[in-house]
Every structure is written in C-alpha cells, then in structure tokens.
Short mmCIF file of C-alpha atoms in Angstrom, two decimals:
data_model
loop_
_atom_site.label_atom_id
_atom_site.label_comp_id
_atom_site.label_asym_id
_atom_site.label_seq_id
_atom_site.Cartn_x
_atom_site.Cartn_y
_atom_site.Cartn_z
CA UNK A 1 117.42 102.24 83.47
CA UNK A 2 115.32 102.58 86.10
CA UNK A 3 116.48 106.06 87.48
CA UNK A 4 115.04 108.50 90.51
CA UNK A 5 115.97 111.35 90.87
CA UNK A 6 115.20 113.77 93.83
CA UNK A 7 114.61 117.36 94.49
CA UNK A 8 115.77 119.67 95.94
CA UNK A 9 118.96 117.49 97.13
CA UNK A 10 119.65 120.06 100.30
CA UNK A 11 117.26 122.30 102.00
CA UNK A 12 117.68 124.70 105.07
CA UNK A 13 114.76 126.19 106.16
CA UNK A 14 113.40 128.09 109.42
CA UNK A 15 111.41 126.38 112.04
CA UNK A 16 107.72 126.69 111.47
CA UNK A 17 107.65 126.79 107.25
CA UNK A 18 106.82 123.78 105.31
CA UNK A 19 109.44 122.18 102.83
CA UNK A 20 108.18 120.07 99.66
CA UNK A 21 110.23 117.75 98.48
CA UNK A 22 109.76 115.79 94.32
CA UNK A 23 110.53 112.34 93.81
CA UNK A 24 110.61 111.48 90.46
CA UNK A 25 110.89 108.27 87.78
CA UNK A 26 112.90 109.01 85.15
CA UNK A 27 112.57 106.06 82.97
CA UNK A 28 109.75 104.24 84.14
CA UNK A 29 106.03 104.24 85.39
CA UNK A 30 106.23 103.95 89.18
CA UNK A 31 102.68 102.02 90.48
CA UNK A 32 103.92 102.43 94.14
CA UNK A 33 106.50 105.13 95.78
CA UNK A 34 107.72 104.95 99.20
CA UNK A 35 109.43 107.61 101.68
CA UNK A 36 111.69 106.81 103.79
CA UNK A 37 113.82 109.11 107.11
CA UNK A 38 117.01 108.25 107.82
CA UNK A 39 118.86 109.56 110.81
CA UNK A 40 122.93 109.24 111.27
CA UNK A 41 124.02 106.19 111.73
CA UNK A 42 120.61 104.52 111.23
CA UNK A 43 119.15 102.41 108.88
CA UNK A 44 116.09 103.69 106.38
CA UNK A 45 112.75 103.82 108.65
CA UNK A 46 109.69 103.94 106.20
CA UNK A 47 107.21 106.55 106.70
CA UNK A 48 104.28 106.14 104.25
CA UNK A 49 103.67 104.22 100.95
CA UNK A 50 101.59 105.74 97.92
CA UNK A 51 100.03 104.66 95.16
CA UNK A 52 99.17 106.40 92.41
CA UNK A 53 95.72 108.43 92.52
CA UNK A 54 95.34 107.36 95.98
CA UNK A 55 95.71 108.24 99.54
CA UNK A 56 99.01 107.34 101.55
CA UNK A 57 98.98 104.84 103.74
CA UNK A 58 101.30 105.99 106.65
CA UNK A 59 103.56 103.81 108.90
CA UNK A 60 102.47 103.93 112.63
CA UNK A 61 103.63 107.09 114.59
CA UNK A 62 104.05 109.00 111.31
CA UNK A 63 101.96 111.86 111.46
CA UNK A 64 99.97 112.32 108.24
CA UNK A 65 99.23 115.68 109.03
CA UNK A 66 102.41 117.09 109.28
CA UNK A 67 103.79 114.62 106.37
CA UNK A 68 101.78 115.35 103.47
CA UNK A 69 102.21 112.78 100.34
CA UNK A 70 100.92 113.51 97.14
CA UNK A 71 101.04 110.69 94.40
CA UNK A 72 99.68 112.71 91.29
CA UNK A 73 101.01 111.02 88.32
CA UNK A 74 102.84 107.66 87.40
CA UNK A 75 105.90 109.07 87.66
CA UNK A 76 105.98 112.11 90.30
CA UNK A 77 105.47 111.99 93.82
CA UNK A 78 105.82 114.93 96.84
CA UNK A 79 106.52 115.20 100.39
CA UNK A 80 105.17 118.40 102.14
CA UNK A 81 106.85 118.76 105.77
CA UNK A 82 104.17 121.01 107.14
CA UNK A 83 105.45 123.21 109.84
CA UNK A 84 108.78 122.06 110.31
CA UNK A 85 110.80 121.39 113.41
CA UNK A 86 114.63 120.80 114.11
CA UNK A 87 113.86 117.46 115.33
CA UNK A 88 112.43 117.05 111.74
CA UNK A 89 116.09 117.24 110.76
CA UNK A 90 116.38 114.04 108.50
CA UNK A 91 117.68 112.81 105.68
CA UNK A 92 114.62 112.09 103.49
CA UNK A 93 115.12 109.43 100.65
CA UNK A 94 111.92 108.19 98.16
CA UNK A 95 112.40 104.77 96.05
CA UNK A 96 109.63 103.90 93.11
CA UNK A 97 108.56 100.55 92.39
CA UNK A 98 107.52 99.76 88.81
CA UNK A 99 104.48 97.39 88.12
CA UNK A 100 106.71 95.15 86.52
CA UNK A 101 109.26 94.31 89.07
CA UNK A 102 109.41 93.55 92.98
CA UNK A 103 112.35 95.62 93.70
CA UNK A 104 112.48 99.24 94.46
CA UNK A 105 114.93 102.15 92.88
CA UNK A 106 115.97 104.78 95.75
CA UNK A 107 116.46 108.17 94.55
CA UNK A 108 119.79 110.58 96.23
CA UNK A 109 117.84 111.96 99.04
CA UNK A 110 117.36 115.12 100.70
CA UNK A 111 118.78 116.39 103.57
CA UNK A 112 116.80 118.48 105.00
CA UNK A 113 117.80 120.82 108.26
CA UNK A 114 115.31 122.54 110.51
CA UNK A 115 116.91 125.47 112.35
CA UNK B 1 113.71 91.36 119.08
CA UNK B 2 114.14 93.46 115.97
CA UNK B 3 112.68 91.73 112.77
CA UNK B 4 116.48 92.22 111.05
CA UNK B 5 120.00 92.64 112.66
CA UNK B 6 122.70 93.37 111.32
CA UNK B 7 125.93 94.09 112.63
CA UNK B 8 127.17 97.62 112.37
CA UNK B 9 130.30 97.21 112.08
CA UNK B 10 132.51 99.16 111.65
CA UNK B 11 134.47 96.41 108.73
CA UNK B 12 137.51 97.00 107.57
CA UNK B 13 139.87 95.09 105.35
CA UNK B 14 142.81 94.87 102.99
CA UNK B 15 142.21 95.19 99.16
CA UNK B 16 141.72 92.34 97.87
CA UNK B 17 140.41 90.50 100.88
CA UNK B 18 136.79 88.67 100.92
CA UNK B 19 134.46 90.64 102.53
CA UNK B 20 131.26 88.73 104.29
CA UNK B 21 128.36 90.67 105.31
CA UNK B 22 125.10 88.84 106.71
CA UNK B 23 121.69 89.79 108.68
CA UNK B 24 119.50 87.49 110.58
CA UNK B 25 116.12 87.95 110.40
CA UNK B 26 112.95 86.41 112.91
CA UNK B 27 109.80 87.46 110.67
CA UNK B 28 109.65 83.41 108.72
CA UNK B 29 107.01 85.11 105.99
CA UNK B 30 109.91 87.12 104.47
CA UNK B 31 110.54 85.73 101.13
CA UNK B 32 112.47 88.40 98.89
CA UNK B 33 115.69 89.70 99.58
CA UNK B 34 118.13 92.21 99.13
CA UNK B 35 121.47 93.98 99.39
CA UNK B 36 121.64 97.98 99.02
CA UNK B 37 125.06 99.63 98.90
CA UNK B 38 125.05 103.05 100.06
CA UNK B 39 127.26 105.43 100.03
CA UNK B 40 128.07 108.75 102.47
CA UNK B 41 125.29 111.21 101.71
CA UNK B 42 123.64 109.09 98.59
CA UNK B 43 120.44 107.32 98.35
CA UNK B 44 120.99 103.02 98.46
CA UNK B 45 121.75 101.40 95.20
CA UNK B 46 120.60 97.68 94.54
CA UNK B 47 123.33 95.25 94.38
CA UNK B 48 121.47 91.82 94.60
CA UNK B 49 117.60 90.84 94.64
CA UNK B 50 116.99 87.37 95.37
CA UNK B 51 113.63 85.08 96.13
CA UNK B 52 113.64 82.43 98.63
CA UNK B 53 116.66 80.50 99.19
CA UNK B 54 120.08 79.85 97.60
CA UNK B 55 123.04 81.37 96.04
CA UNK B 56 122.65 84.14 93.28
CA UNK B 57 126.02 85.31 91.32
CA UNK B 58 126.91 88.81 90.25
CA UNK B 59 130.48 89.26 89.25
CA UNK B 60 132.10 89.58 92.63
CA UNK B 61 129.19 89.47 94.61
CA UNK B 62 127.17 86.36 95.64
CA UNK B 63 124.41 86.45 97.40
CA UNK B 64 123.28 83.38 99.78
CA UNK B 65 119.86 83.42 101.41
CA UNK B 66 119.26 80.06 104.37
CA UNK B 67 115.65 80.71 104.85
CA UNK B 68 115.48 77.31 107.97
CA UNK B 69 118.33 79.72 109.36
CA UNK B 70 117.02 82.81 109.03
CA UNK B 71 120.10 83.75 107.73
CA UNK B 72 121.24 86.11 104.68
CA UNK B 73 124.53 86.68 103.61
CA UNK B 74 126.57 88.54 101.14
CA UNK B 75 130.22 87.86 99.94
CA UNK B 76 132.36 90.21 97.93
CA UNK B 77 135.59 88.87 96.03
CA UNK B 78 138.42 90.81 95.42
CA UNK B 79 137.56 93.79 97.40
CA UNK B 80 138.49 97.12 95.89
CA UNK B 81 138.43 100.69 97.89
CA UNK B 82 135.50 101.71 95.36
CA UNK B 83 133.19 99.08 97.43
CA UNK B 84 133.76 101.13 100.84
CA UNK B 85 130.26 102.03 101.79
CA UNK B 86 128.36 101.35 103.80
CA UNK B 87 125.88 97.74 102.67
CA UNK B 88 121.85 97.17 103.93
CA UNK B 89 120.28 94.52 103.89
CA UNK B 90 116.91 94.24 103.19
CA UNK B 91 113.19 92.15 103.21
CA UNK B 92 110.04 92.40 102.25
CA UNK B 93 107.25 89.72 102.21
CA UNK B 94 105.81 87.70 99.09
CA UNK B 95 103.06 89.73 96.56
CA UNK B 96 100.13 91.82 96.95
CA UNK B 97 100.68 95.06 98.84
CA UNK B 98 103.32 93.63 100.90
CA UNK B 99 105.78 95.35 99.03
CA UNK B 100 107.58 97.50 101.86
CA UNK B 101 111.31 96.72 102.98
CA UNK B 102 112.06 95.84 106.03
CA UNK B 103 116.26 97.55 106.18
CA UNK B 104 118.72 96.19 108.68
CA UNK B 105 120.88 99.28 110.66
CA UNK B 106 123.43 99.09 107.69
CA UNK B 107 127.09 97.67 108.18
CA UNK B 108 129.72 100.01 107.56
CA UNK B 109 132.48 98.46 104.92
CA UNK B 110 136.33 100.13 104.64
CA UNK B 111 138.03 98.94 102.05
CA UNK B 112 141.83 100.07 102.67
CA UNK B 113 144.65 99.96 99.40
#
C-alpha cells in the first residue's frame, strides 16, 4: 500500500514554457502533499505544502508565482513551473501524507531540464 | 549550524559487513524520525519511522534515536549489494501542521560483493 506515483517521470522543455507536473495517491486519501527540489548531490529541499481545497503554503524564497500548486482532490496534486529557466533544472519529487499516519510516501520524481 | 548533518560519505563496505549511518540534529522540538533509502534517479523509500527515543527493529535494520544527544542512528546487518543507495535521514516536529521533514544531505552507501 500506500503508493505515489508521478507524472511525467522526464521532461525537456524550452526556456520560457511552463511544465505541469501530477502527483498522485494510488491507494489512499492524501490530507496533505508536499513538493520537494532536489539538486545533485543534495538532499530534498521542500518547496511548498498543500492541503486539500486550499492554498499552498510555500517555503521561504520559493516563488509562488512561478511555482504554481494545485491540490484539487484527495488524491491528485500539480506543480505548474511557469516560465521555466535552466536554473529551474531540478529533480522534482512530491510525497502524500494520509490522515491516518505521520509519515509521508515519496513518489519517483521528475527530472525536469530547462534548456 | 544546519538543523541536521549528516555525513556524506561516500561509505563503502564488504558484503556482509555492518553498516552504521547516523545524523545529529540541534532543533530539541524534533520528535519523529526517519530513515529514507534512495536510490540513483528514484524518489526516497521509507525504511524506519520512529517517535522519540529508543531502538526500533526491522529485519536487518535497527533504528536508534538518543534524543539528550541529539543523535540518530541507523545500523544495517548483513549488508547485501541490493542496499547500495544512497540513505536520508529525516525529522519533523510533534502534531498539528508541523508535519514537514526536515532531510539531512543524504550519505552515500556502496555495498561491494
């Protein structure tokens, strides 16, 4: 159990178009999602948190704006890069946490590369 | 001071060895903890949750957490090549909407046959 899966798992895209990225609970009802960037080397930085039918609540010097998070259902969340920049080259992983438990599930990641 | 350290590594041992892996941590409020394993390219997998202090079991893998140390560490018996990866540890503070983890860098774990 407790599966998340992540979609697309690879994306190259030109600099200045916007890149959405699912994150999805297979088997459960996630209250709270989370997005994390990871660069090479480095450990997971979090970006924002979301809760279902509400706003994100973003991690300082994360740019709302430009990282849009949309929380629509129980078990479906997105990250819109908006305008993306090769310095936006990341590797973008989402966990979910479900209402029962205290721990969270981490979905495969994207990778996503700016050029 | 970063809230977590952990070394990096780079770890490497014989199969079979005992690996040890631990992250020291300054933030005293932390009171749930955790060990991801993640491997090249993948998103981290939970290996061990634990509350508060003591020892927690898990086939090969024990988990210790000395909260008057600051201290967390994780043991692995009988090391095989399938547990090279790289292993994060990880904190988060007690209930409520204090639910985000707080990751160490990762330590990077080569398990040779």
């Amino acid at each position: 159990g407790a599966v998340v899966s992540q979609h697309p798992s690879r994306v190259i895209c030109k600099s200045g178009t916007s890149v959405k990225i699912e994150c999805r609970s297979l088997d459960f009802q996630a209250t709270t999602m989370f997005w994390y960037r990871q660069f090479p080397k480095q450990s997971l930085m979090l970006m924002a948190t979301s809760n279902e039918g509400s706003k994100a609540t973003y991690e300082q010097g994360v740019e709302k704006d430009k990282f849009l998070i949309n929380h629509a259902s129980l078990t479906l969340s997105t990250l819109t890069v908006t305008s993306a920049h090769p310095e936006d080259s990341s590797f973008y992983i989402c966990s979910a946490r479900a209402a029962y438990t205290d721990t969270q599930y981490f979905g495969p990641g994207t990778r996503l590369t700016v050029l | 001071q970063k809230e977590v350290e952990q070394d990096p590594g780079p770890l490497s041992v014989p199969e079979g060895a005992i690996v040890s892996l631990n992250c020291t941590y300054s933030n005293s409020a932390f009171q749930y903890f955790m060990w991801y394993r993640q491997y090249s390219r993948k998103g981290p997998e939970l290996l061990m949750y634990t509350y508060s202090s003591g020892n927690k079991e898990d086939g090969r893998f024990t988990a210790q957490v000395d909260k008057s140390s600051k201290y967390i560490s994780l043991f692995i018996r009988d090391s095989q090549p399938s547990d090279s990866a790289t292993y994060l540890c990880a904190m988060s503070l007690s209930g409520g909407s204090n639910y985000k983890l707080t990751f160490g860098k990762g330590t990077l774990l080569t398990v040779n046959p």
